[in-house]
Every structure is written in C-alpha cells, then in structure tokens.
C-alpha cells in the first residue's frame, strides 16, 4: 500500500481519506484509524463511517468534525484549521 495519504474535509461535515490501513474503533463521537503506520483520531458529533476498503485504503465518514489528531502529535493543528 502507498505511504501517501490524502485527507479531505468538506465543510466540517464529510471526511474522505486515502492510505487507511485499518479502522481500529468507531462511535458517534470518535473514529480511530491507522494511516500509513500512524494512528489518527477524529472526534466530533454524529460521526458515521460510510465506507472503508482495506484493499484500496479508501475511507469516508460523515458527521460534525471538531478535531483530527494524527500520529500522536501533542499539538492540535487540525483543530485550529476549523476555527
């Protein structure tokens, strides 16, 4: 699988992501993924996984996105993008 990933967030409501290796856990407030060997956490409200293809690594979800944390980074880079 490629090491490149593309993350698209549309109006804080729809998420598309490539390079996803696994969906580790999900609920209506949090989705945990492994992307290119690193952990990703998406938090928000009303989150719902629409699709995931392990073969292609394509992932999509909908809901109100409030935070995306990638690779265990302590900073909240993506949260600042949403303000």
mmCIF file of N, CA and C in Angstrom:
data_model
loop_
_atom_site.group_PDB
_atom_site.id
_atom_site.type_symbol
_atom_site.label_atom_id
_atom_site.label_comp_id
_atom_site.label_asym_id
_atom_site.label_seq_id
_atom_site.Cartn_x
_atom_site.Cartn_y
_atom_site.Cartn_z
ATOM 1 N N UNK A 1 0.845 -1.179 0.000
ATOM 2 C CA UNK A 1 0.000 0.000 0.000
ATOM 3 C C UNK A 1 0.887 1.238 0.000
ATOM 4 N N UNK A 2 0.405 2.299 -0.616
ATOM 5 C CA UNK A 2 1.143 3.552 -0.685
ATOM 6 C C UNK A 2 1.358 4.147 0.698
ATOM 7 N N UNK A 3 2.433 4.915 0.833
ATOM 8 C CA UNK A 3 2.664 5.647 2.071
ATOM 9 C C UNK A 3 2.055 7.034 2.011
ATOM 10 N N UNK A 4 1.522 7.426 0.856
ATOM 11 C CA UNK A 4 0.898 8.738 0.711
ATOM 12 C C UNK A 4 -0.558 8.669 1.136
ATOM 13 N N UNK A 5 -1.013 9.707 1.795
ATOM 14 C CA UNK A 5 -2.407 9.804 2.211
ATOM 15 C C UNK A 5 -2.930 11.171 1.827
ATOM 16 N N UNK A 6 -4.204 11.208 1.462
ATOM 17 C CA UNK A 6 -4.863 12.472 1.152
ATOM 18 C C UNK A 6 -6.087 12.576 2.051
ATOM 19 N N UNK A 7 -6.158 13.655 2.811
ATOM 20 C CA UNK A 7 -7.284 13.915 3.706
ATOM 21 C C UNK A 7 -8.074 15.095 3.148
ATOM 22 N N UNK A 8 -9.380 14.884 2.999
ATOM 23 C CA UNK A 8 -10.270 15.949 2.553
ATOM 24 C C UNK A 8 -11.400 16.074 3.565
ATOM 25 N N UNK A 9 -11.614 17.297 4.052
ATOM 26 C CA UNK A 9 -12.726 17.576 4.958
ATOM 27 C C UNK A 9 -13.571 18.650 4.297
ATOM 28 N N UNK A 10 -14.826 18.319 4.030
ATOM 29 C CA UNK A 10 -15.728 19.248 3.368
ATOM 30 C C UNK A 10 -16.690 19.856 4.382
ATOM 31 N N UNK A 11 -16.575 21.166 4.585
ATOM 32 C CA UNK A 11 -17.448 21.944 5.463
ATOM 33 C C UNK A 11 -17.615 21.314 6.850
ATOM 34 N N UNK A 12 -16.555 20.695 7.348
ATOM 35 C CA UNK A 12 -16.558 20.026 8.659
ATOM 36 C C UNK A 12 -17.641 18.957 8.769
ATOM 37 N N UNK A 13 -18.145 18.455 7.644
ATOM 38 C CA UNK A 13 -19.253 17.500 7.659
ATOM 39 C C UNK A 13 -18.933 16.174 6.977
ATOM 40 N N UNK A 14 -18.005 16.160 6.027
ATOM 41 C CA UNK A 14 -17.688 14.942 5.292
ATOM 42 C C UNK A 14 -16.182 14.762 5.226
ATOM 43 N N UNK A 15 -15.716 13.549 5.518
ATOM 44 C CA UNK A 15 -14.294 13.236 5.528
ATOM 45 C C UNK A 15 -14.025 12.164 4.485
ATOM 46 N N UNK A 16 -13.000 12.388 3.671
ATOM 47 C CA UNK A 16 -12.502 11.379 2.742
ATOM 48 C C UNK A 16 -11.012 11.246 3.019
ATOM 49 N N UNK A 17 -10.520 10.009 3.016
ATOM 50 C CA UNK A 17 -9.128 9.768 3.367
ATOM 51 C C UNK A 17 -8.620 8.579 2.583
ATOM 52 N N UNK A 18 -7.390 8.675 2.075
ATOM 53 C CA UNK A 18 -6.748 7.550 1.401
ATOM 54 C C UNK A 18 -5.578 7.069 2.249
ATOM 55 N N UNK A 19 -5.113 5.879 1.991
ATOM 56 C CA UNK A 19 -3.976 5.328 2.720
ATOM 57 C C UNK A 19 -4.333 4.740 4.069
ATOM 58 N N UNK A 20 -5.616 4.474 4.314
ATOM 59 C CA UNK A 20 -6.056 3.920 5.600
ATOM 60 C C UNK A 20 -5.776 2.416 5.623
ATOM 61 N N UNK A 21 -5.072 1.981 6.641
ATOM 62 C CA UNK A 21 -4.761 0.563 6.796
ATOM 63 C C UNK A 21 -5.838 -0.177 7.574
ATOM 64 N N UNK A 22 -6.408 0.491 8.599
ATOM 65 C CA UNK A 22 -7.456 -0.158 9.388
ATOM 66 C C UNK A 22 -8.304 0.880 10.105
ATOM 67 N N UNK A 23 -9.557 0.491 10.352
ATOM 68 C CA UNK A 23 -10.452 1.253 11.218
ATOM 69 C C UNK A 23 -10.396 0.536 12.560
ATOM 70 N N UNK A 24 -9.768 1.157 13.550
ATOM 71 C CA UNK A 24 -9.500 0.498 14.829
ATOM 72 C C UNK A 24 -10.690 0.541 15.778
ATOM 73 N N UNK A 25 -11.459 1.621 15.757
ATOM 74 C CA UNK A 25 -12.640 1.757 16.623
ATOM 75 C C UNK A 25 -13.467 2.920 16.101
ATOM 76 N N UNK A 26 -14.775 2.861 16.366
ATOM 77 C CA UNK A 26 -15.610 3.992 15.989
ATOM 78 C C UNK A 26 -16.866 4.047 16.842
ATOM 79 N N UNK A 27 -17.326 5.266 17.050
ATOM 80 C CA UNK A 27 -18.589 5.526 17.733
ATOM 81 C C UNK A 27 -19.141 6.808 17.114
ATOM 82 N N UNK A 28 -20.246 7.303 17.631
ATOM 83 C CA UNK A 28 -20.801 8.533 17.062
ATOM 84 C C UNK A 28 -20.016 9.780 17.473
ATOM 85 N N UNK A 29 -19.037 9.642 18.374
ATOM 86 C CA UNK A 29 -18.225 10.783 18.795
ATOM 87 C C UNK A 29 -16.736 10.644 18.465
ATOM 88 N N UNK A 30 -16.287 9.455 18.031
ATOM 89 C CA UNK A 30 -14.864 9.265 17.767
ATOM 90 C C UNK A 30 -14.633 8.133 16.776
ATOM 91 N N UNK A 31 -13.680 8.356 15.863
ATOM 92 C CA UNK A 31 -13.235 7.325 14.933
ATOM 93 C C UNK A 31 -11.724 7.226 15.079
ATOM 94 N N UNK A 32 -11.220 5.999 15.259
ATOM 95 C CA UNK A 32 -9.773 5.767 15.365
ATOM 96 C C UNK A 32 -9.326 4.927 14.181
ATOM 97 N N UNK A 33 -8.278 5.420 13.507
ATOM 98 C CA UNK A 33 -7.771 4.786 12.297
ATOM 99 C C UNK A 33 -6.269 4.575 12.393
ATOM 100 N N UNK A 34 -5.751 3.678 11.563
ATOM 101 C CA UNK A 34 -4.314 3.575 11.334
ATOM 102 C C UNK A 34 -4.085 3.978 9.886
ATOM 103 N N UNK A 35 -3.237 5.000 9.701
ATOM 104 C CA UNK A 35 -2.975 5.561 8.382
ATOM 105 C C UNK A 35 -1.462 5.581 8.175
ATOM 106 N N UNK A 36 -0.997 4.862 7.172
ATOM 107 C CA UNK A 36 0.440 4.822 6.859
ATOM 108 C C UNK A 36 1.273 4.518 8.105
ATOM 109 N N UNK A 37 0.801 3.585 8.923
ATOM 110 C CA UNK A 37 1.535 3.159 10.108
ATOM 111 C C UNK A 37 1.388 4.050 11.323
ATOM 112 N N UNK A 38 0.635 5.140 11.207
ATOM 113 C CA UNK A 38 0.437 6.053 12.333
ATOM 114 C C UNK A 38 -1.032 6.087 12.725
ATOM 115 N N UNK A 39 -1.294 6.426 13.969
ATOM 116 C CA UNK A 39 -2.664 6.489 14.480
ATOM 117 C C UNK A 39 -3.294 7.838 14.155
ATOM 118 N N UNK A 40 -4.582 7.813 13.834
ATOM 119 C CA UNK A 40 -5.348 9.030 13.595
ATOM 120 C C UNK A 40 -6.627 8.941 14.405
ATOM 121 N N UNK A 41 -7.005 10.052 15.014
ATOM 122 C CA UNK A 41 -8.251 10.115 15.793
ATOM 123 C C UNK A 41 -9.074 11.283 15.282
ATOM 124 N N UNK A 42 -10.324 10.998 14.959
ATOM 125 C CA UNK A 42 -11.269 12.016 14.511
ATOM 126 C C UNK A 42 -12.353 12.098 15.573
ATOM 127 N N UNK A 43 -12.588 13.277 16.118
ATOM 128 C CA UNK A 43 -13.643 13.432 17.120
ATOM 129 C C UNK A 43 -14.653 14.465 16.642
ATOM 130 N N UNK A 44 -15.868 14.323 17.156
ATOM 131 C CA UNK A 44 -16.936 15.230 16.785
ATOM 132 C C UNK A 44 -18.266 14.717 17.304
ATOM 133 N N UNK A 45 -19.329 14.951 16.538
ATOM 134 C CA UNK A 45 -20.674 14.533 16.925
ATOM 135 C C UNK A 45 -21.381 13.936 15.715
ATOM 136 N N UNK A 46 -22.171 12.916 15.956
ATOM 137 C CA UNK A 46 -22.929 12.283 14.885
ATOM 138 C C UNK A 46 -22.067 11.657 13.812
ATOM 139 N N UNK A 47 -20.879 11.179 14.178
ATOM 140 C CA UNK A 47 -19.963 10.589 13.205
ATOM 141 C C UNK A 47 -20.478 9.225 12.752
ATOM 142 N N UNK A 48 -20.357 8.969 11.462
ATOM 143 C CA UNK A 48 -20.810 7.706 10.892
ATOM 144 C C UNK A 48 -19.858 7.314 9.772
ATOM 145 N N UNK A 49 -19.315 6.103 9.845
ATOM 146 C CA UNK A 49 -18.450 5.588 8.791
ATOM 147 C C UNK A 49 -19.332 5.206 7.609
ATOM 148 N N UNK A 50 -19.053 5.795 6.453
ATOM 149 C CA UNK A 50 -19.813 5.474 5.250
ATOM 150 C C UNK A 50 -19.210 4.300 4.492
ATOM 151 N N UNK A 51 -17.870 4.313 4.358
ATOM 152 C CA UNK A 51 -17.226 3.230 3.626
ATOM 153 C C UNK A 51 -15.764 3.107 4.033
ATOM 154 N N UNK A 52 -15.250 1.880 3.868
ATOM 155 C CA UNK A 52 -13.835 1.608 4.074
ATOM 156 C C UNK A 52 -13.466 0.405 3.225
ATOM 157 N N UNK A 53 -12.432 0.550 2.406
ATOM 158 C CA UNK A 53 -11.921 -0.532 1.589
ATOM 159 C C UNK A 53 -10.488 -0.824 2.011
ATOM 160 N N UNK A 54 -10.290 -1.964 2.631
ATOM 161 C CA UNK A 54 -8.949 -2.326 3.077
ATOM 162 C C UNK A 54 -8.001 -2.493 1.879
ATOM 163 N N UNK A 55 -8.542 -2.982 0.777
ATOM 164 C CA UNK A 55 -7.726 -3.184 -0.421
ATOM 165 C C UNK A 55 -7.164 -1.897 -0.998
ATOM 166 N N UNK A 56 -7.994 -0.880 -1.106
ATOM 167 C CA UNK A 56 -7.552 0.396 -1.697
ATOM 168 C C UNK A 56 -7.139 1.419 -0.650
ATOM 169 N N UNK A 57 -7.567 1.228 0.609
ATOM 170 C CA UNK A 57 -7.262 2.188 1.666
ATOM 171 C C UNK A 57 -8.180 3.390 1.676
ATOM 172 N N UNK A 58 -9.252 3.345 0.877
ATOM 173 C CA UNK A 58 -10.192 4.472 0.811
ATOM 174 C C UNK A 58 -11.158 4.416 1.989
ATOM 175 N N UNK A 59 -11.384 5.581 2.617
ATOM 176 C CA UNK A 59 -12.247 5.695 3.787
ATOM 177 C C UNK A 59 -13.087 6.950 3.644
ATOM 178 N N UNK A 60 -14.351 6.883 4.094
ATOM 179 C CA UNK A 60 -15.171 8.088 4.138
ATOM 180 C C UNK A 60 -16.118 8.022 5.332
ATOM 181 N N UNK A 61 -16.439 9.195 5.852
ATOM 182 C CA UNK A 61 -17.331 9.308 7.007
ATOM 183 C C UNK A 61 -18.046 10.654 6.929
ATOM 184 N N UNK A 62 -19.168 10.739 7.652
ATOM 185 C CA UNK A 62 -19.895 11.995 7.758
ATOM 186 C C UNK A 62 -20.130 12.309 9.227
ATOM 187 N N UNK A 63 -20.486 13.539 9.516
ATOM 188 C CA UNK A 63 -20.759 13.992 10.874
ATOM 189 C C UNK A 63 -20.118 15.344 11.094
ATOM 190 N N UNK A 64 -20.291 15.875 12.285
ATOM 191 C CA UNK A 64 -19.704 17.169 12.622
ATOM 192 C C UNK A 64 -18.305 16.952 13.187
ATOM 193 N N UNK A 65 -17.292 17.320 12.419
ATOM 194 C CA UNK A 65 -15.893 17.100 12.792
ATOM 195 C C UNK A 65 -15.401 18.275 13.631
ATOM 196 N N UNK A 66 -14.859 17.979 14.818
ATOM 197 C CA UNK A 66 -14.322 19.051 15.655
ATOM 198 C C UNK A 66 -12.808 18.966 15.846
ATOM 199 N N UNK A 67 -12.222 17.759 15.713
ATOM 200 C CA UNK A 67 -10.784 17.603 15.930
ATOM 201 C C UNK A 67 -10.279 16.412 15.139
ATOM 202 N N UNK A 68 -9.101 16.590 14.518
ATOM 203 C CA UNK A 68 -8.398 15.477 13.883
ATOM 204 C C UNK A 68 -6.993 15.481 14.447
ATOM 205 N N UNK A 69 -6.596 14.373 15.023
ATOM 206 C CA UNK A 69 -5.254 14.245 15.594
ATOM 207 C C UNK A 69 -4.553 13.103 14.865
ATOM 208 N N UNK A 70 -3.341 13.366 14.382
ATOM 209 C CA UNK A 70 -2.605 12.388 13.579
ATOM 210 C C UNK A 70 -1.242 12.109 14.190
ATOM 211 N N UNK A 71 -0.870 10.847 14.289
ATOM 212 C CA UNK A 71 0.464 10.461 14.705
ATOM 213 C C UNK A 71 0.792 10.743 16.154
ATOM 214 N N UNK A 72 -0.213 10.913 17.007
ATOM 215 C CA UNK A 72 0.032 11.153 18.418
ATOM 216 C C UNK A 72 0.616 12.523 18.705
ATOM 217 N N UNK A 73 0.492 13.428 17.746
ATOM 218 C CA UNK A 73 1.028 14.784 17.936
ATOM 219 C C UNK A 73 0.327 15.461 19.105
ATOM 220 N N UNK A 74 1.104 16.186 19.889
ATOM 221 C CA UNK A 74 0.531 16.867 21.049
ATOM 222 C C UNK A 74 -0.180 18.151 20.650
ATOM 223 N N UNK A 75 0.226 18.729 19.531
ATOM 224 C CA UNK A 75 -0.435 19.946 19.062
ATOM 225 C C UNK A 75 -1.787 19.626 18.451
ATOM 226 N N UNK A 76 -2.600 20.643 18.337
ATOM 227 C CA UNK A 76 -3.936 20.456 17.780
ATOM 228 C C UNK A 76 -4.015 21.246 16.473
ATOM 229 N N UNK A 77 -3.152 20.898 15.528
ATOM 230 C CA UNK A 77 -3.054 21.619 14.273
ATOM 231 C C UNK A 77 -4.390 21.659 13.534
ATOM 232 N N UNK A 78 -5.032 20.508 13.346
ATOM 233 C CA UNK A 78 -6.264 20.473 12.582
ATOM 234 C C UNK A 78 -7.394 21.186 13.310
ATOM 235 N N UNK A 79 -7.398 21.180 14.623
ATOM 236 C CA UNK A 79 -8.441 21.889 15.367
ATOM 237 C C UNK A 79 -8.363 23.378 15.057
ATOM 238 N N UNK A 80 -7.160 23.925 14.962
ATOM 239 C CA UNK A 80 -7.004 25.339 14.665
ATOM 240 C C UNK A 80 -7.530 25.659 13.261
ATOM 241 N N UNK A 81 -7.462 24.722 12.335
ATOM 242 C CA UNK A 81 -7.980 24.949 10.998
ATOM 243 C C UNK A 81 -9.486 25.168 10.994
ATOM 244 N N UNK A 82 -10.189 24.568 11.955
ATOM 245 C CA UNK A 82 -11.638 24.610 11.968
ATOM 246 C C UNK A 82 -12.206 25.837 12.671
ATOM 247 N N UNK A 83 -11.380 26.682 13.240
ATOM 248 C CA UNK A 83 -11.883 27.849 13.963
ATOM 249 C C UNK A 83 -11.974 29.046 13.075
#
